[in-house]
mmCIF file of C-alpha atoms and ligand atoms in Angstrom:
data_model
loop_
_atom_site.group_PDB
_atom_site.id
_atom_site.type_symbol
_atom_site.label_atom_id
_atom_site.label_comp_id
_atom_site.label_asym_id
_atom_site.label_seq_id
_atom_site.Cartn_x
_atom_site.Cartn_y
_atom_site.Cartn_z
ATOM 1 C CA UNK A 1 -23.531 -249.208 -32.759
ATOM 2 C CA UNK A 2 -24.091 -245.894 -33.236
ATOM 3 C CA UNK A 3 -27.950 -244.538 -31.758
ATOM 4 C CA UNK A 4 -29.644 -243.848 -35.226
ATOM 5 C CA UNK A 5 -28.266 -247.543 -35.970
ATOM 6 C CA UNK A 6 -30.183 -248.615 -32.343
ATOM 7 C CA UNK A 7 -33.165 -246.608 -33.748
ATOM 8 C CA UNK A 8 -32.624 -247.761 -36.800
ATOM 9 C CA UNK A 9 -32.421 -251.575 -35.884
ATOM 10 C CA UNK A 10 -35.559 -251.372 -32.910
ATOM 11 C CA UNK A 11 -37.668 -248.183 -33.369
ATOM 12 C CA UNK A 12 -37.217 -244.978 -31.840
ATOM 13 C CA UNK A 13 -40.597 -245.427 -29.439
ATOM 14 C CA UNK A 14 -38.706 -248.579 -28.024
ATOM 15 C CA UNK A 15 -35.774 -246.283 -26.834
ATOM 16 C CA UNK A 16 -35.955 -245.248 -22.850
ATOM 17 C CA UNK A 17 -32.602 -243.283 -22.565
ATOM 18 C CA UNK A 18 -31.038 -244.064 -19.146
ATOM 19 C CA UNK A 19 -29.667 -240.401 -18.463
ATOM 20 C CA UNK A 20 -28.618 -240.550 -14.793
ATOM 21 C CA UNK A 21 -25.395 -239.090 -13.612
ATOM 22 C CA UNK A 22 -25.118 -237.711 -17.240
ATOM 23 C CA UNK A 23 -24.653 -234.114 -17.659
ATOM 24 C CA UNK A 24 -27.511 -231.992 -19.097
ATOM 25 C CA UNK A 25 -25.467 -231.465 -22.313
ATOM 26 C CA UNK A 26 -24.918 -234.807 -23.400
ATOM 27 C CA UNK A 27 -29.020 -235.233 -23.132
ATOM 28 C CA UNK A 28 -29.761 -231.714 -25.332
ATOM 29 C CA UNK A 29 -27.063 -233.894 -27.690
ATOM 30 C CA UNK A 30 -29.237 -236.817 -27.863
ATOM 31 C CA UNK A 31 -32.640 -234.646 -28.341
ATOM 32 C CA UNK A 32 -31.320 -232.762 -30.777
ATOM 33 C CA UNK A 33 -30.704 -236.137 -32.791
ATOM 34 C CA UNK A 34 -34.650 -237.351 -32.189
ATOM 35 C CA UNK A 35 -34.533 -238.744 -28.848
ATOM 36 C CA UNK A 36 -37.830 -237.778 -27.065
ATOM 37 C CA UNK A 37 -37.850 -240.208 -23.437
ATOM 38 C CA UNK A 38 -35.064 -240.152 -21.251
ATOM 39 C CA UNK A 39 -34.784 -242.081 -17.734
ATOM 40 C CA UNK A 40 -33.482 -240.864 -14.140
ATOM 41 C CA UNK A 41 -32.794 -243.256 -11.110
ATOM 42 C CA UNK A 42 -32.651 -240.292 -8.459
ATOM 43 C CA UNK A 43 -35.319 -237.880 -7.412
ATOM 44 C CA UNK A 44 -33.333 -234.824 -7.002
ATOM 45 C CA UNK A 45 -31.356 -235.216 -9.716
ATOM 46 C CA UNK A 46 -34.181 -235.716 -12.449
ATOM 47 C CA UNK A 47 -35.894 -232.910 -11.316
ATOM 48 C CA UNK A 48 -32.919 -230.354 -11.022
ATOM 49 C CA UNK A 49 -32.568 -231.863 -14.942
ATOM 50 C CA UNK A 50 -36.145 -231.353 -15.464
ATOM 51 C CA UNK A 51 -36.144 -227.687 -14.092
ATOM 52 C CA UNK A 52 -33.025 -227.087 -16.707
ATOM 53 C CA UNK A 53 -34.568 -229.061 -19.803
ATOM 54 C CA UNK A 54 -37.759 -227.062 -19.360
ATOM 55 C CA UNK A 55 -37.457 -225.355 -23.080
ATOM 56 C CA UNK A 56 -37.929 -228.363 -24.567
ATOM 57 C CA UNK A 57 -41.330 -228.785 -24.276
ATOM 58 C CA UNK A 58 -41.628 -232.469 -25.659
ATOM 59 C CA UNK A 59 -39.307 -234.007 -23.556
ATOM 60 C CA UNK A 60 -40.515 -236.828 -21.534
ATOM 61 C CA UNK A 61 -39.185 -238.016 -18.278
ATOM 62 C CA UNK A 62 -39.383 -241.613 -16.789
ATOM 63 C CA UNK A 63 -38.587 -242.505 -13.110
ATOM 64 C CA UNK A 64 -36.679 -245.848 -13.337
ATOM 65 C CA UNK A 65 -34.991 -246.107 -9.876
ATOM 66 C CA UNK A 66 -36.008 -247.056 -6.590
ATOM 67 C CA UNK A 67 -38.603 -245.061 -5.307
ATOM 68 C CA UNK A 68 -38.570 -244.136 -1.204
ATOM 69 C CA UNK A 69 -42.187 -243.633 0.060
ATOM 70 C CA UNK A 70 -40.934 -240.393 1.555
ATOM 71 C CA UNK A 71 -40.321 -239.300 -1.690
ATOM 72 C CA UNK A 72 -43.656 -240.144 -3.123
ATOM 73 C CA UNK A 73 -45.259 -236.665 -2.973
ATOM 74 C CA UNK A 74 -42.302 -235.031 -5.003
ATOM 75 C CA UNK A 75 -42.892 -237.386 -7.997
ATOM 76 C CA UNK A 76 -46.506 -238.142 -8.716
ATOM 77 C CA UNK A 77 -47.605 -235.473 -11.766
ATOM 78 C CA UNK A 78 -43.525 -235.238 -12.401
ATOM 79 C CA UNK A 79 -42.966 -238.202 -14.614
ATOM 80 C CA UNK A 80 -44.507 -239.435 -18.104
ATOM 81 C CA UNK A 81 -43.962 -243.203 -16.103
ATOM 82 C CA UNK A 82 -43.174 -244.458 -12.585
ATOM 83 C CA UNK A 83 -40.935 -247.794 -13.726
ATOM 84 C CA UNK A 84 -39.916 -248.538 -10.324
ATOM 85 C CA UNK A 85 -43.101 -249.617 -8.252
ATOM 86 C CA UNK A 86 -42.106 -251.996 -6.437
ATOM 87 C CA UNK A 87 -44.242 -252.668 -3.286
ATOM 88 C CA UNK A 88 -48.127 -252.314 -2.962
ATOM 89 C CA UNK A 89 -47.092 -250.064 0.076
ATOM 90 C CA UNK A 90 -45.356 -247.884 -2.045
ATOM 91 C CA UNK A 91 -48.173 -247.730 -5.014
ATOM 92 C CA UNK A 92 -50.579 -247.013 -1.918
ATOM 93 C CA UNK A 93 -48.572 -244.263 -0.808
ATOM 94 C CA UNK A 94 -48.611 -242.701 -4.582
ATOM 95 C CA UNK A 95 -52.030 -242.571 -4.922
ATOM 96 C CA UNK A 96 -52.730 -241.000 -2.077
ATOM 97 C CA UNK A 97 -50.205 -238.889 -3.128
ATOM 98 C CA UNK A 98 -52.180 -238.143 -6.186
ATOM 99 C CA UNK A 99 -55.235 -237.296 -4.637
ATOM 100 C CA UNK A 100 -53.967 -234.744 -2.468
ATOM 101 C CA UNK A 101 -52.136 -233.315 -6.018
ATOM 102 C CA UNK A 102 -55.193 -234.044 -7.838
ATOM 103 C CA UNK A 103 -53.385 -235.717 -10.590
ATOM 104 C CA UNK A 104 -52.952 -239.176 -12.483
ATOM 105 C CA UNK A 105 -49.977 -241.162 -12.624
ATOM 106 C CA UNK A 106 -49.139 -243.973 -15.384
ATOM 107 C CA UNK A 107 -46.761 -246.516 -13.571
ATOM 108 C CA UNK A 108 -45.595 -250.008 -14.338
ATOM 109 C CA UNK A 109 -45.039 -252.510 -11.852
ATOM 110 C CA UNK A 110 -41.403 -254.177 -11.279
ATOM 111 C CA UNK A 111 -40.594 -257.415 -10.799
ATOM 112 C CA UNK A 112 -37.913 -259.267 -9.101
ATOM 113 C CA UNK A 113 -37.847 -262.331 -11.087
ATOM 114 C CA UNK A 114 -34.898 -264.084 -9.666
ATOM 115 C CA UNK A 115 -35.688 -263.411 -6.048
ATOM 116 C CA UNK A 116 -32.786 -261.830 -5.178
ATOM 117 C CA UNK A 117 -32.930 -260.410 -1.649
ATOM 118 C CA UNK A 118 -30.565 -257.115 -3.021
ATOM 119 C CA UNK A 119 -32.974 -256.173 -6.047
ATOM 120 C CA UNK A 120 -36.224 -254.435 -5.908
ATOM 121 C CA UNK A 121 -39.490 -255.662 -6.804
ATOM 122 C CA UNK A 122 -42.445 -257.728 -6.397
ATOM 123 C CA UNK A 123 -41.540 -261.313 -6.600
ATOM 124 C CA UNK A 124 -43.904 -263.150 -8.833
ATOM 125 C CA UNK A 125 -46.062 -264.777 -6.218
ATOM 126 C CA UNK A 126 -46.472 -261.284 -4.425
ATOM 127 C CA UNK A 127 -47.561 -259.703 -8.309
ATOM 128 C CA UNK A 128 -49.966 -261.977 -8.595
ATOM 129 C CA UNK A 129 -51.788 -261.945 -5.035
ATOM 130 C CA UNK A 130 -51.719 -258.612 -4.845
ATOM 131 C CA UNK A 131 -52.740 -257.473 -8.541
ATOM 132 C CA UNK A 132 -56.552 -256.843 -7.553
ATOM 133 C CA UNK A 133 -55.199 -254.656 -4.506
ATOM 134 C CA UNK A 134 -52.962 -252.539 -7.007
ATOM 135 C CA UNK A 135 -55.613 -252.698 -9.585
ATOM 136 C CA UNK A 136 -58.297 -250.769 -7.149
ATOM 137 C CA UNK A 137 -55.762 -247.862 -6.264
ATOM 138 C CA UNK A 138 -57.694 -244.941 -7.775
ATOM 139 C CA UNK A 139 -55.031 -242.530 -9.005
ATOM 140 C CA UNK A 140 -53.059 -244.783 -10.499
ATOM 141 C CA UNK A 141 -52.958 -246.677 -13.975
ATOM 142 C CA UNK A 142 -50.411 -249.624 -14.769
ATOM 143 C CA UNK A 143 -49.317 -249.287 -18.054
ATOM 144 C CA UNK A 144 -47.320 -252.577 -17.454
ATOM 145 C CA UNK A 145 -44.587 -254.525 -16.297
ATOM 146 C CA UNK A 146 -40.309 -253.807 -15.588
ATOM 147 C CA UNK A 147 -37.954 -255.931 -14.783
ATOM 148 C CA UNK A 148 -34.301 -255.957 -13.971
ATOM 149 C CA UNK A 149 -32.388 -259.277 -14.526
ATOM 150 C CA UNK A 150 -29.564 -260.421 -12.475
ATOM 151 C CA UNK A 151 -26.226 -258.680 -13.587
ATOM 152 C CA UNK A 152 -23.711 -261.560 -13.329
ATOM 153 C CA UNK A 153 -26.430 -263.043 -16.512
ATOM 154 C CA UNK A 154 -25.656 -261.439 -19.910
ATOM 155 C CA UNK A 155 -26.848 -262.587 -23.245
ATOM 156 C CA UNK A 156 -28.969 -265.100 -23.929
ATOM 157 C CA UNK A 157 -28.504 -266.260 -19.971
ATOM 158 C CA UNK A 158 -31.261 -263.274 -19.352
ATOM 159 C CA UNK A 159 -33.894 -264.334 -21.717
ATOM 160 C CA UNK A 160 -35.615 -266.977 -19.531
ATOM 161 C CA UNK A 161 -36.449 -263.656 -17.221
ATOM 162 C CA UNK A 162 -37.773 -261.608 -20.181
ATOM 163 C CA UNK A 163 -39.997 -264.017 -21.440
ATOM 164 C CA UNK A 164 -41.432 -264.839 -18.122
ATOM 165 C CA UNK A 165 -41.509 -261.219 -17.927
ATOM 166 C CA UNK A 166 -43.597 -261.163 -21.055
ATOM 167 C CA UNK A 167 -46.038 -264.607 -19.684
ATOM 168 C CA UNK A 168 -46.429 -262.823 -16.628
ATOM 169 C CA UNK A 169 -47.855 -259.836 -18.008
ATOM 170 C CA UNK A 170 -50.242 -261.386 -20.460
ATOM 171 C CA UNK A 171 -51.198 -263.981 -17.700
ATOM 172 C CA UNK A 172 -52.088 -260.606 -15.455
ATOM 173 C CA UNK A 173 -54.129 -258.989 -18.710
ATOM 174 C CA UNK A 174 -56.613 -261.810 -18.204
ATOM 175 C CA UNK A 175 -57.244 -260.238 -14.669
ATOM 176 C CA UNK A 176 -57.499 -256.973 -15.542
ATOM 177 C CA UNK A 177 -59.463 -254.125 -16.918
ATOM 178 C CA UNK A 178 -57.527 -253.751 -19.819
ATOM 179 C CA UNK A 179 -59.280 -249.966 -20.626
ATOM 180 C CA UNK A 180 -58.506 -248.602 -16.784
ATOM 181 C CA UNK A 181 -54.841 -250.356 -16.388
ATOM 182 C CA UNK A 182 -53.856 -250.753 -20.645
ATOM 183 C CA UNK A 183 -50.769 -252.739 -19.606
ATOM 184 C CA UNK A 184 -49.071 -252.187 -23.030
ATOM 185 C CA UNK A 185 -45.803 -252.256 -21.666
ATOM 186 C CA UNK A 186 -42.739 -254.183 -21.277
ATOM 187 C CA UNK A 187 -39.766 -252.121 -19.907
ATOM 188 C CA UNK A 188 -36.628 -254.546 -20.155
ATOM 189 C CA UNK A 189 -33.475 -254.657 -21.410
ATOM 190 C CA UNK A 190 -30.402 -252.630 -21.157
ATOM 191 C CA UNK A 191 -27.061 -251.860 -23.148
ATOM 192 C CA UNK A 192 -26.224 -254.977 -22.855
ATOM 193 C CA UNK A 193 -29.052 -257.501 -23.534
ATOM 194 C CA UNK A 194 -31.589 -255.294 -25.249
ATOM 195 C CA UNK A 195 -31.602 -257.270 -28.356
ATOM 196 C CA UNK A 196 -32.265 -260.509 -26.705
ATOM 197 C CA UNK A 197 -34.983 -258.306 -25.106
ATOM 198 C CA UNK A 198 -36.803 -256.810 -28.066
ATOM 199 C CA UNK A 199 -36.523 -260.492 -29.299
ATOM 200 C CA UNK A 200 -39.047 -261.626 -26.333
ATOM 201 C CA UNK A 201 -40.972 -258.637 -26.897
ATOM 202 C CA UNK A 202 -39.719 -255.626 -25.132
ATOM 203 C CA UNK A 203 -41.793 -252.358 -25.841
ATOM 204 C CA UNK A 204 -39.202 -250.130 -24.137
ATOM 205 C CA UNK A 205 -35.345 -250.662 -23.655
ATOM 206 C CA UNK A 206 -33.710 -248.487 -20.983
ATOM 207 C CA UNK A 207 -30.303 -247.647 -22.163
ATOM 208 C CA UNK A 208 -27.766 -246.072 -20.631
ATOM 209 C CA UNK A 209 -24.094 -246.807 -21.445
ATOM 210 C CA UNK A 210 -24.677 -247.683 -25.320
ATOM 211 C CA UNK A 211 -25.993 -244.270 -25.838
ATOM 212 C CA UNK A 212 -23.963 -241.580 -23.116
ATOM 213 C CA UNK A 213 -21.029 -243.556 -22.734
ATOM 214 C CA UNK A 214 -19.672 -244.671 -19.183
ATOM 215 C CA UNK A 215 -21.522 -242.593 -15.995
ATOM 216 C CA UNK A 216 -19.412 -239.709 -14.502
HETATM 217 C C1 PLP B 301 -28.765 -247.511 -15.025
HETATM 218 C C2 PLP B 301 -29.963 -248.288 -15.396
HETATM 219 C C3 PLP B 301 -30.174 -248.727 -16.712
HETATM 220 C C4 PLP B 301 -29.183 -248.485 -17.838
HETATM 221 O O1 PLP B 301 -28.132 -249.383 -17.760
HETATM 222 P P1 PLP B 301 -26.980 -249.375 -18.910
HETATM 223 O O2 PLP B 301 -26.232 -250.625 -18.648
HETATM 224 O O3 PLP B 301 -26.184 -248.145 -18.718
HETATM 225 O O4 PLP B 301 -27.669 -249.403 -20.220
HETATM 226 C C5 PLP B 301 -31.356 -249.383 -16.986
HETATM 227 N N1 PLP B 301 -32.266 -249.646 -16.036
HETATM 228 C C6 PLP B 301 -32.111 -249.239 -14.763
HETATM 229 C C7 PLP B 301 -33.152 -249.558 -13.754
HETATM 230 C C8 PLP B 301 -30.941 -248.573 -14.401
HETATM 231 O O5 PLP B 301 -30.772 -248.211 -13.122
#
């Protein structure tokens, strides 16, 4: 499918384009056809792209890959969305971050729903004890939830992760003040399985592939 039949077929706000180790062209490309939101896995690499995209003044930048504490300070005020929370160490370390930089950041929390030791991201249990504790961080508001399913899983094999994806987050809304942490979003789904994602309620896709091609 060609991207205006993707926008076409899910809404262009649902689109996260997954821009890493894409060159700066290929991106103009896609802005120039309507695409406003782009993502970037690596620190130095979205903002060397952000530093050379800086004419177009809509653009919006998410950070989607694991975050390093270390890297904390060069981030917060950078990005439209943090995706890739995915310790309460870490989302301690960005808000004080944020105070220091006297600025707000909108993240969303990922989740590791298969407990896999290699992936990133609260497992469920660990959301849900420590919600209150990310809750009370002061310079931070959770727009919602990501979550990255197992790769060997394709299809309709991933959509027992997005929907508990999609339980867990309305389970957490009950919990939360809904006008300081919105949680409006669900960030899942990728080239490969974001229909089956928009199907269990997806509010933002992160493609990659589907829309640049294969990664240099
Ligand atoms: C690279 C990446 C994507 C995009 O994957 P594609 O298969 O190229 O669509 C989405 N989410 C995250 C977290 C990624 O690192």
């Amino acid at each position: 499918m060609s991207f205006q039949e993707i926008r076409a077929a899910i809404g262009p706000e649902k689109i996260l384009a997954v821009s890493k180790l894409q060159p700066i062209e290929k991106i103009r490309a896609l802005y120039d056809q309507g695409q406003r939101a782009f993502g970037e896995n690596y620190v130095q690499e979205a903002l060397d792209k952000k530093e050379q995209l800086k004419d177009l003044a809509d653009i919006q930048w998410h950070l989607i890959g694991h975050l390093q504490k270390n890297k904390a300070k060069f981030v917060v005020g950078q990005f439209e969305m943090i995706h890739s929370v995915d310790s309460l160490e870490l989302a301690q370390v960005l808000s004080r971050q944020c105070e220091s930089k006297k600025v707000e950041q909108k993240i969303l929390v990922q989740v590791n729903l298969a407990d896999e030791e290699s992936k990133n991201g609260f497992d469920k249990k660990t959301a849900k004890t420590q919600w209150e504790e990310l809750c009370k961080l002061p310079h931070l508001s959770i727009h919602g939830l990501m979550t990255m399913p197992p790769l060997t899983e394709t299809g309709e094999e991933v959509r027992p992760y997005f929907k508990e994806l999609r339980l867990l987050k309305d389970e957490l809304a009950q919990r939360t003040d809904l006008k300081r942490h919105p949680l409006t979003v669900l960030s899942m789904g990728t080239s490969h399985d974001y229909k089956v994602a928009i199907e269990e309620g997806a509010t933002l896709v992160r493609l990659g592939t589907i829309l640049f091609g294969a990664r240099n």
